[in-house]
XYZ file of C-alpha atoms in Angstrom:
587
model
C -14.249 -12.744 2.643
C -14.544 -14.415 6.057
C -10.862 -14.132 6.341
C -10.323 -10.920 6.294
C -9.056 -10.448 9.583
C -6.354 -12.560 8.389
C -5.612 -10.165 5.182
C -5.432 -7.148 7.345
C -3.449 -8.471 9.706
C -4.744 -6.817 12.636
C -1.732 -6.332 15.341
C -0.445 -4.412 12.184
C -3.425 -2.404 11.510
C -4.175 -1.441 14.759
C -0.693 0.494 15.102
C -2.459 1.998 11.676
C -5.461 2.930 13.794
C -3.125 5.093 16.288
C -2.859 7.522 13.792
C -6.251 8.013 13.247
C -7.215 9.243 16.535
C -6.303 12.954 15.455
C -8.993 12.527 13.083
C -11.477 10.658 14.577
C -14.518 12.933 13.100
C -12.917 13.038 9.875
C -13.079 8.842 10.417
C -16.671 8.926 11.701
C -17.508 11.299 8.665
C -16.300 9.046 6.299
C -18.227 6.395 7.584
C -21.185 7.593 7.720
C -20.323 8.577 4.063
C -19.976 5.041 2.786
C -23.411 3.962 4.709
C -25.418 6.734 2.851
C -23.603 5.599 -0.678
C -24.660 2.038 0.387
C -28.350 3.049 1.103
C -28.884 4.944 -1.841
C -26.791 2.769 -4.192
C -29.834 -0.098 -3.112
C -32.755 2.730 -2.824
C -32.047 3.386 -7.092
C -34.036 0.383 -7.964
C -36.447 -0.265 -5.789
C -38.109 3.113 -6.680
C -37.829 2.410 -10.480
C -39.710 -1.018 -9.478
C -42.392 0.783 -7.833
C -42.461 3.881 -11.070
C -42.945 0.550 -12.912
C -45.118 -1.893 -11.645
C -47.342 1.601 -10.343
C -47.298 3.650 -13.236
C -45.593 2.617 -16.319
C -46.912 -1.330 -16.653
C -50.242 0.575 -15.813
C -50.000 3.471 -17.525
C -51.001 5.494 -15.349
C -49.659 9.083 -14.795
C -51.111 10.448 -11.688
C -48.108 9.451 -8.935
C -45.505 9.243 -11.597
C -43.865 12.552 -10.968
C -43.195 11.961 -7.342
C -40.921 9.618 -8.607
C -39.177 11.593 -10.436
C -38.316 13.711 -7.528
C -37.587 11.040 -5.268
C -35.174 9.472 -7.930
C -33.565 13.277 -8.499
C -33.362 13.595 -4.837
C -31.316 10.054 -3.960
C -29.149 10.475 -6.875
C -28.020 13.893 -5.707
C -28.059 13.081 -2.451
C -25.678 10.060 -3.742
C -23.244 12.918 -5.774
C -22.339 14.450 -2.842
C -21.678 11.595 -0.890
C -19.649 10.504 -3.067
C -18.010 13.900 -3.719
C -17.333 13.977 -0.016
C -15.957 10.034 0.420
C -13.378 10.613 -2.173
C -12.138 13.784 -0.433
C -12.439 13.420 3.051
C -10.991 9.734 2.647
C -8.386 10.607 0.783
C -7.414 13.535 3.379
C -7.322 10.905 5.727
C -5.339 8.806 4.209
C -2.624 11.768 3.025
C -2.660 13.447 6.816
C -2.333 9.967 8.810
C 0.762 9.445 6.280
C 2.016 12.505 7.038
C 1.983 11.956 10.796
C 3.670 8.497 10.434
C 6.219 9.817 7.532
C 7.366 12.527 10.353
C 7.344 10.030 13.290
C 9.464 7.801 11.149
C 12.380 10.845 10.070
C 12.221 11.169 13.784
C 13.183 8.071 14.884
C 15.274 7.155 11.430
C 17.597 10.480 12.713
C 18.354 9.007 16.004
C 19.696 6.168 15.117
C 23.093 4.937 16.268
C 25.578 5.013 13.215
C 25.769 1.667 13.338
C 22.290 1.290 12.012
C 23.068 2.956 8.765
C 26.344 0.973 8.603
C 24.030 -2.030 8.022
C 21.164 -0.596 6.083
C 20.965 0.560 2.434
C 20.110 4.331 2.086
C 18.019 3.331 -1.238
C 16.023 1.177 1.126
C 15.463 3.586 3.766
C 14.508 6.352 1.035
C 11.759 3.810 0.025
C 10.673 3.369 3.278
C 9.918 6.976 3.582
C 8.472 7.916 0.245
C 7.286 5.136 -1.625
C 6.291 2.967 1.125
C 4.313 6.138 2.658
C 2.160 6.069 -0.442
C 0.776 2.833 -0.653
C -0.031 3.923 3.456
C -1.857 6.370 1.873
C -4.247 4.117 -0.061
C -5.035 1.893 2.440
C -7.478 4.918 3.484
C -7.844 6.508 0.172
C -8.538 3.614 -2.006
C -8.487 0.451 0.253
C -10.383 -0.118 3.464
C -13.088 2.569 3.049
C -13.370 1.123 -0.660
C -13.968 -2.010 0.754
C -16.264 -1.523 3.427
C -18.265 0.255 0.904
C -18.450 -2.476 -1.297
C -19.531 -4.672 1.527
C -22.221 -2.927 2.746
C -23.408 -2.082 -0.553
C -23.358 -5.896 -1.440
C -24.990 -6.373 1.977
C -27.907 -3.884 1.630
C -28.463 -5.285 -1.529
C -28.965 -8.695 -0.765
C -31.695 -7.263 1.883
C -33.339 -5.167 -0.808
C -33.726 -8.482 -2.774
C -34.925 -10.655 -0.616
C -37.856 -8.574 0.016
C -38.616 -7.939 -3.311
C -38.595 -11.564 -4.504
C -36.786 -14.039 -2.888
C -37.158 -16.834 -5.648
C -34.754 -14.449 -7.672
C -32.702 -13.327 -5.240
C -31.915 -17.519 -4.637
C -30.800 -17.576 -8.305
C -28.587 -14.537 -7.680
C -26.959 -15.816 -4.306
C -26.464 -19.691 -6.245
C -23.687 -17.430 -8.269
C -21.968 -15.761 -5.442
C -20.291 -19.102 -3.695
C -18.213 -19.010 -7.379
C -17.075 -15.578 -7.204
C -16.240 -15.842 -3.786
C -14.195 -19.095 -4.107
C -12.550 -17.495 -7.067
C -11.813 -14.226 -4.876
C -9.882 -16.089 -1.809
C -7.753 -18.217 -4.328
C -7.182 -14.573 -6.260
C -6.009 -12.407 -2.871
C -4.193 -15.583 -2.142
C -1.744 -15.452 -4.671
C -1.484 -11.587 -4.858
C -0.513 -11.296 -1.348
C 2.799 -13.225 -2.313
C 2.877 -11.453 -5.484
C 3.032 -7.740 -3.787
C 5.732 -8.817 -1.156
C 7.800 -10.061 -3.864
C 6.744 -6.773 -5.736
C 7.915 -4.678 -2.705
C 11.096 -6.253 -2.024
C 12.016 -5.513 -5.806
C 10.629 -2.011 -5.461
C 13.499 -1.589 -3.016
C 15.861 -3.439 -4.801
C 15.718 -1.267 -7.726
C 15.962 2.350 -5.568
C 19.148 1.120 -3.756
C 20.802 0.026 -6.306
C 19.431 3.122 -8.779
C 20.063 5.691 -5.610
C 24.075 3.892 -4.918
C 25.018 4.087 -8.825
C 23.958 7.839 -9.109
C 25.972 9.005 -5.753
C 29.060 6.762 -7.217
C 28.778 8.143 -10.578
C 31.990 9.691 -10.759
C 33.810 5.832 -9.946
C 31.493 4.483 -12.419
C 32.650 6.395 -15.111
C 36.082 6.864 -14.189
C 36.980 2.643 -14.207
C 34.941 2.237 -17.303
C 31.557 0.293 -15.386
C 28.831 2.049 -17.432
C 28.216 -1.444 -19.375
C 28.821 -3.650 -16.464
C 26.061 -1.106 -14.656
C 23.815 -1.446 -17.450
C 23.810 -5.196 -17.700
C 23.383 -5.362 -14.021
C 20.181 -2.677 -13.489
C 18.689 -4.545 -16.954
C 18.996 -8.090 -14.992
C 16.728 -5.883 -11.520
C 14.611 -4.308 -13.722
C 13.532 -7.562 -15.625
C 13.111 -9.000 -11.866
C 10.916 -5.836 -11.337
C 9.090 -6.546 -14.596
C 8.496 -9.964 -13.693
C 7.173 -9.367 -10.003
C 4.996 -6.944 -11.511
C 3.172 -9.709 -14.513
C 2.533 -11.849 -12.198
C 0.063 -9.460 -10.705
C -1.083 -8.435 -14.199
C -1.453 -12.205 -15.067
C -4.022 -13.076 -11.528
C -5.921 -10.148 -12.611
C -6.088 -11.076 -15.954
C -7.564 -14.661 -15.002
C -9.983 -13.536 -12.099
C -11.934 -10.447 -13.589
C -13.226 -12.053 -16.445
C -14.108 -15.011 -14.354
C -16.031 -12.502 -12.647
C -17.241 -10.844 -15.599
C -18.847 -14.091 -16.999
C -20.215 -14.977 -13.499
C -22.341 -11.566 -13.180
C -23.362 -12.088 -17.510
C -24.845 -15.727 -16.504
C -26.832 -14.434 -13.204
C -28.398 -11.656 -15.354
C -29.371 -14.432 -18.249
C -31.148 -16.667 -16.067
C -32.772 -13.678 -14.170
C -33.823 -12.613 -17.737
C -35.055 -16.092 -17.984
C -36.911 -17.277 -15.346
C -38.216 -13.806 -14.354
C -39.430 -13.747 -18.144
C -41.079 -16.859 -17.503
C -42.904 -15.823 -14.544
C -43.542 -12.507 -15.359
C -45.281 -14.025 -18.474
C -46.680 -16.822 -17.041
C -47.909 -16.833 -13.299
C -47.046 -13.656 -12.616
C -45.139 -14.444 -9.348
C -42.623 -11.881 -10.787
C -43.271 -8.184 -12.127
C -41.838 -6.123 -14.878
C -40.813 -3.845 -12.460
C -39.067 -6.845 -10.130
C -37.036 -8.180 -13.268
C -35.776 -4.676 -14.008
C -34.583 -3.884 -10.687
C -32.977 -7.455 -10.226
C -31.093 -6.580 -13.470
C -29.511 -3.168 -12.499
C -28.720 -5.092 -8.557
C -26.999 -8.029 -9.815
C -23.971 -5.707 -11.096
C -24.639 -3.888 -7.638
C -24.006 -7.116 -6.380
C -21.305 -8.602 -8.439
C -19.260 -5.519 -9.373
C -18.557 -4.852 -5.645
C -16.789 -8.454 -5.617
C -14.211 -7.581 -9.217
C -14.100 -4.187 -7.089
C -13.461 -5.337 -3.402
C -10.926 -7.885 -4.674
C -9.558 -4.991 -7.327
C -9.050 -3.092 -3.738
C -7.044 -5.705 -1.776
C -4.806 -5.504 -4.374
C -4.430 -1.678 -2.743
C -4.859 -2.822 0.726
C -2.297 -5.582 0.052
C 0.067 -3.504 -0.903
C -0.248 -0.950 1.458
C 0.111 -3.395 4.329
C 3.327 -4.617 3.013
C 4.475 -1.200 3.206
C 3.485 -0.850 6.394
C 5.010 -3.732 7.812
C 8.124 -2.271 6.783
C 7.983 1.106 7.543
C 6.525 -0.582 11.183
C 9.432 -2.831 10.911
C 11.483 0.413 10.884
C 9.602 1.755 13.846
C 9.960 -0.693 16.028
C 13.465 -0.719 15.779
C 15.487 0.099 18.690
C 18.982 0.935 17.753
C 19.130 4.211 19.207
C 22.277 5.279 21.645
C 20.685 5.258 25.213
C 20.116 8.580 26.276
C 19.295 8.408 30.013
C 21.986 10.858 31.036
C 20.265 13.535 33.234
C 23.444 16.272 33.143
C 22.974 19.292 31.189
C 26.455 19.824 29.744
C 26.366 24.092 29.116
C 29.911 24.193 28.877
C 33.434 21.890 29.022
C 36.608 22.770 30.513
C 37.955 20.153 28.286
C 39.294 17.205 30.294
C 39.272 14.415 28.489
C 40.030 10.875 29.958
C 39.474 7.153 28.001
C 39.954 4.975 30.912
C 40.733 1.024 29.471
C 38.138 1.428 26.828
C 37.276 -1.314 24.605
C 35.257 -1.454 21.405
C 34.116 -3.290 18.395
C 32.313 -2.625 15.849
C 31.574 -6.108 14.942
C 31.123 -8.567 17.673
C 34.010 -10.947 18.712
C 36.645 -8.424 16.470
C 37.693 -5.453 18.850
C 39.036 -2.366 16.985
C 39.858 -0.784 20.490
C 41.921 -3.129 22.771
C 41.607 -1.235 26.134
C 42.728 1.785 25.491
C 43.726 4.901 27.969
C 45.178 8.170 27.819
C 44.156 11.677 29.426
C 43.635 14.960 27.336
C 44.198 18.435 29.610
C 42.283 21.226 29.333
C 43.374 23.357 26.297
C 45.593 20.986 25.174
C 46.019 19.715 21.650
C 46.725 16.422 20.884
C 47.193 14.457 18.018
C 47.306 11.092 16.889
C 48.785 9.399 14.211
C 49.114 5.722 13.072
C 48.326 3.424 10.121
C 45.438 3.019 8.812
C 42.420 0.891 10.499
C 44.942 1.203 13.657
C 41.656 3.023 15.343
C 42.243 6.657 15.085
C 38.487 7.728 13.741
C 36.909 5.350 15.954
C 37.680 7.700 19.086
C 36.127 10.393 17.205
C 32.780 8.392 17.182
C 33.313 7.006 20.463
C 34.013 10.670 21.865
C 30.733 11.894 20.400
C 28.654 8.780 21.159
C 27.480 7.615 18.295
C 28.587 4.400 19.180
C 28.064 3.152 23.005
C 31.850 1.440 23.992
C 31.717 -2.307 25.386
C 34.137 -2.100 28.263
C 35.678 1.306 30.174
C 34.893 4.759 30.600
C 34.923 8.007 29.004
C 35.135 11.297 30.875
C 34.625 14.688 30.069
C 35.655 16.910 33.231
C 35.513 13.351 35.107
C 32.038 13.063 34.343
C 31.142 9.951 32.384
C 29.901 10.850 29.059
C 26.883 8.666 29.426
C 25.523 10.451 32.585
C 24.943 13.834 29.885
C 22.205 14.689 27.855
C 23.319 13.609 24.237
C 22.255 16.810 22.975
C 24.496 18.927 25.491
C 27.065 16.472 24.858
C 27.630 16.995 21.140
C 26.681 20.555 21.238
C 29.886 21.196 22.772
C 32.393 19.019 20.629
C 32.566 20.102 17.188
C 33.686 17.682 14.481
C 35.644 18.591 11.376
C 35.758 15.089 9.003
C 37.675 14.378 6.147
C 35.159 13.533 4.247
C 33.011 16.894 4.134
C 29.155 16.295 3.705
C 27.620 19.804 2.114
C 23.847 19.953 1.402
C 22.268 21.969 -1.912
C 21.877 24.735 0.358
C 23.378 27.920 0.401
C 27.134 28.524 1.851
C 25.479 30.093 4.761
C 22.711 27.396 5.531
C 25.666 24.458 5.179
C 27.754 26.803 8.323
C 24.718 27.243 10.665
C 22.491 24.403 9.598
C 19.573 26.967 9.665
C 20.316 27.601 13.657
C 18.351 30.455 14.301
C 20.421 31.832 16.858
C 23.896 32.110 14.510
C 23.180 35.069 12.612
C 24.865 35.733 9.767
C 26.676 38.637 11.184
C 28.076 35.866 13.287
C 29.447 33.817 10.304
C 30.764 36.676 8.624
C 32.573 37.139 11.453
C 33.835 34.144 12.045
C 35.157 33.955 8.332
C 36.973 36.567 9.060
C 38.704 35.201 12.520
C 39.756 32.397 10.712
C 40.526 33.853 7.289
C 38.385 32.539 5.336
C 35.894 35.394 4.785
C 37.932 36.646 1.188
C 37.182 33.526 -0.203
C 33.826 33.519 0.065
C 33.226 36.400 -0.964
C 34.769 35.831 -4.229
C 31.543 33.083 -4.775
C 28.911 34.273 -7.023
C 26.535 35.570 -4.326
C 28.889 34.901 -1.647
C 27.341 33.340 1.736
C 24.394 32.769 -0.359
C 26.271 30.584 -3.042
C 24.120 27.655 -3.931
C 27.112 24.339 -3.676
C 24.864 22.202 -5.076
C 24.440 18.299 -3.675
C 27.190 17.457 -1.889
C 29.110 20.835 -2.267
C 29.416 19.534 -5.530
C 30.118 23.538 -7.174
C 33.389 23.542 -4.371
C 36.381 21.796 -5.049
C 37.938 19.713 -1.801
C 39.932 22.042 -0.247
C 36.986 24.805 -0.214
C 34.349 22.388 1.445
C 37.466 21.707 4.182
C 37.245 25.182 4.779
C 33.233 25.302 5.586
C 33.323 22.507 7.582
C 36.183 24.633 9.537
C 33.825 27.702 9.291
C 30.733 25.107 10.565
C 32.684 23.957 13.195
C 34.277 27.351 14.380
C 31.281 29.300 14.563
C 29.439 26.890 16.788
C 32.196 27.981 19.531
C 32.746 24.306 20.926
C 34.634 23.537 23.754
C 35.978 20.615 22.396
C 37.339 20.223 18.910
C 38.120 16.898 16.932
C 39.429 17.060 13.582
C 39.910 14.645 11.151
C 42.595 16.774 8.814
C 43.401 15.769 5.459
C 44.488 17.839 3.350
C 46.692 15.658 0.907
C 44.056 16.474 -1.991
C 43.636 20.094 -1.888
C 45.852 22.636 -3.516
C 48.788 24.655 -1.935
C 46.654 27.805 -1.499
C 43.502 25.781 0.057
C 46.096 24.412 2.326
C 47.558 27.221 3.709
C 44.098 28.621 4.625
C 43.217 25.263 5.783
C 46.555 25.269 8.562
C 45.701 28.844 9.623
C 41.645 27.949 10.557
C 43.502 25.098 12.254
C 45.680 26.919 14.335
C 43.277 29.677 15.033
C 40.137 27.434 16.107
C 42.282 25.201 17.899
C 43.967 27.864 19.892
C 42.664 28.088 23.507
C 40.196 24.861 23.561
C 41.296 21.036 23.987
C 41.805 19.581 20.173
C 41.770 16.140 19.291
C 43.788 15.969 15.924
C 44.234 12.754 13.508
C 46.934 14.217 11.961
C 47.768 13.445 8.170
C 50.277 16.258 8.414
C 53.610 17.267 9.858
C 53.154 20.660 10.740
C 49.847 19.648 12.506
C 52.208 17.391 14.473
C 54.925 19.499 15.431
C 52.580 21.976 16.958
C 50.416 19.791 18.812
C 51.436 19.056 22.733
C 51.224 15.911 22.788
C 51.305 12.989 20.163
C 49.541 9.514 20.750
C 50.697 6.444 18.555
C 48.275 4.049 18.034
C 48.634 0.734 16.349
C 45.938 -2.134 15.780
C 43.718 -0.511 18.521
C 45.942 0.064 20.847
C 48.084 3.214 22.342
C 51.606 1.980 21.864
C 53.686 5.459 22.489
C 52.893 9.045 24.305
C 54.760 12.119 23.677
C 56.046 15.114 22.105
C 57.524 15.128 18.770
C 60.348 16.010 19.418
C 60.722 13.344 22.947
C 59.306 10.029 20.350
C 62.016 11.206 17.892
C 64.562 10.383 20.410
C 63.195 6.754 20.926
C 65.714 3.729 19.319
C 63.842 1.891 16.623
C 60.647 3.403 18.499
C 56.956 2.784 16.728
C 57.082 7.214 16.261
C 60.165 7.699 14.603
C 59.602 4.579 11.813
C 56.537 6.056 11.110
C 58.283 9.669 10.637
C 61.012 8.811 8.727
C 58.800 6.275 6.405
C 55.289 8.868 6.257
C 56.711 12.883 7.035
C 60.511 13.214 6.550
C 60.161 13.371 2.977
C 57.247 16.250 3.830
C 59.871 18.094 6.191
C 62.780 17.415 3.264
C 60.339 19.069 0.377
């Protein structure tokens, strides 16, 4: 117990402490909770010493009923202490967790993409649920607990000593035991909850990763394989968690037998004296007996509690860990970016995603206002990497980007990607309603606006024919849509923003003939009039566009128009074309 600073870790639970201030009389309540339980707890006994060495020894009933009284009083007085420590704790512990659990979204949402390149999402879900929990305990179940259980032991010993302090030197002879037997015990479970932790998190990433990839799982044929691997975590789990099993298993009844042998020789020698030179009453040797489990429960209890506050410092350290984390894009830019003309300039711009292995080598090329412009090339040559470059969510190594020749970086982030929408390939829907997945529950898009909007791009018919229409529940990841129709919301999301900029990222190789058409109508109507950046995965999207760049392993190797790249000898364009989109243009 003189350690405990050590336990706690202090640095650690001071950034705890922050988030009490709020609730700094909720704290002080709570305190003054556990003192009152700690008073009374040790008051109990002393007055059935007095009711017996006064009155019942004596036999004597005049005074005896005050006792009663007094006794009724405490104990009462004890019940709703105790009624109010269990709440008011506990509402500490639930609304400091629900300060950090919102600070932590926060910051988790700001994050530059390249964060969650590197991090597991089953990790970062654990983080923010399960982690927030055991947060919760430390308050509701671990440090008040504790201090409790302290004081309680500590109040006690007082109340012993100055009833008879030959007994209370038998009692204290035990505690040196217990206590030994408690360091080695929080010892060993420290090491046994991080390990418990870290398979916690184990088991929701990979649990979390195989239900999102379901559909590959069962298309190659992996349930077994999937099996045998979660049975080979899960009997890690197991394993993490009997070793905490098997420490408690060997310290409580060491414990246990500890507090049966102080009560024997109590019985004992308080017997003896009681019987023989009276340096002990009847009243003394009862009270000892209900105070040594006063004493020695607390210890089975307090270390029963670390367990708690163990745990729920591990999880803070990592949801800390996740705090303190600075990966966010650096957003010092001062400009408040209302609207774009659309000038778009990447001035020798290099960029890697990984360090020492550029995926950009140095790239430039200008984008006029109004203009749309696609770009093709193989895969990995670079293409998407724009897109995130365009929108910051990656910062560039070397260069500059413009938008109406300001650099990107001198604008608010916010204003920046308010005004470039972003259609991907890959369309992310949420279970939400049609409508909620196109405005993203902006209050200031009604829905007259999105109906609207549908209709400008052609789209409205089709959703319409949806059970409920705009209010159509899609399900996790637009799951009730097939491809093609979530292409066509993300149009609709993007469209209905009214962006002066406009990236997409079309593919519509997987969709059906009717999808597509729709899909190449919203894509000439909201590119009409605003400056498009296009990866195009189609010829028509090509042919319209003004100007075409070529890239190739990260760098721009040809600029044009179809038609003037077509007319380049064994040019990087026209291989492409004839290999990728003259059989398109033939069918």
């Amino acid at each position: 117990m003189s350690k405990i600073e050590s336990i706690l870790e202090i640095n650690l639970f001071k950034k705890l402490l922050i988030f009490i201030k709020p609730y700094k009389l909720v704290f002080i309540g709570v305190l003054l909770a556990v003192i009152l339980l700690a008073i009374f707890g040790a008051v109990r006994p002393y007055i059935l010493q007095q009711a017996i060495d006064n009155n019942i020894a004596t036999k004597t009933v005049e005074g005896f009923l005050p006792y009663i009284f007094i006794m009724a009083g405490v104990l009462l007085s004890e019940v709703i202490c105790q009624l109010l420590f269990i709440y008011y704790s506990g509402y500490l512990g639930q609304s400091v967790v629900k300060d950090i659990r919102v600070k932590l979204f926060d910051h988790m949402i700001r994050f530059r993409m390249k964060y969650f390149d590197n991090s597991s999402v089953g990790v970062l879900i654990t983080r923010a649920v399960t982690d927030m929990e055991r947060i919760a305990d430390v308050f509701g179940e671990g440090l008040f607990m504790i201090f409790r259980d302290l004081l309680t032991m500590l109040v006690v010993s007082l109340v012993m000593l100055y009833m008879n302090w030959e007994l209370s030197i038998i009692v204290f002879l035990m505690l040196p035991l217990v206590l030994y037997a408690t360091r080695i015990f929080q010892k060993y479970m420290k090491l046994a909850f991080e390990e418990v932790r870290t398979e916690v998190s184990n088991l929701n990433s990979f649990v979390q990763e195989r239900i999102t990839g379901m559909k590959i799982l069962q298309l190659f044929t992996r349930e077994e394989t999937e099996y045998k691997k979660f049975k080979e975590i899960n009997q890690r789990h197991k394993k993490a968690w009997l070793k905490t099993v098997w420490y408690n298993s060997i310290f409580f009844p060491i414990a246990e037998l500890s507090s049966s042998i102080t009560i024997g020789l109590i019985a004992w020698y308080g017997g003896l004296n009681t019987v023989i030179d009276q340096t002990a009453s009847l009243g003394d040797l009862t009270a000892f007996i209900m105070m040594i489990p006063m004493l020695f429960r607390p210890l089975r209890q307090i270390a029963d509690k670390f367990n708690t506050l163990q745990m729920g410092m591990i999880a803070a350290k990592r949801v800390f860990r996740v705090l303190d984390t600075t990966s966010q894009i650096d957003d010092t830019g001062t400009q408040v970016a209302s609207h774009f003309n659309g000038h778009i300039s990447f001035k020798d711009v290099h960029f890697s995603y990984v360090e020492d292995e550029e995926v950009l080598k140095g790239i430039s090329f200008e984008v006029n206002v109004g203009e749309t412009v696609a770009i093709v090339g193989a895969t990995g040559a670079g293409k998407s990497t724009i897109i995130n470059l365009l929108n910051r969510f990656y910062d560039i190594n070397k260069g500059t980007i413009c938008i109406d020749n300001i650099n990107i970086k001198k604008l608010t982030l916010r204003s920046l990607r308010a005004q470039i929408a972003i259609v991907l390939q890959d369309v992310f829907l949420f279970a939400d309603t049609i409508l909620n997945n196109i405005t993203l529950n902006n209050p200031d898009i009604t829905i007259k606006d999105v109906e609207q909007a549908a209709k400008d791009i052609g789209i409205h018919d089709f959703i319409m024919s949806l059970p409920n229409g705009y209010h159509y529940n899609v399900k996790e990841r637009g799951a009730m849509l097939s491809s093609g129709q979530r292409q066509l919301i993300s149009f609709l999301r993007a469209y209905v923003t009214n962006p002066s900029i406009l990236v997409l990222d079309e593919a519509t190789s997987s969709v059906d003939s009717y999808s597509e058409q729709l899909i190449q109508n919203a894509t000439y109507k909201i590119t009409k009039g605003r400056t498009s950046i296009v990866i195009a995965h189609r010829l028509a999207t090509i042919k319209k566009a003004d100007k075409i760049i070529v890239m190739d392993q990260g760098q721009i190797v040809e600029i044009g128009t179809h038609k003037a790249l077509l007319k380049k000898q064994n040019g990087y364009y026209k291989n492409l074309y004839e290999v990728q989109f003259l059989k398109e243009e033939v069918m």
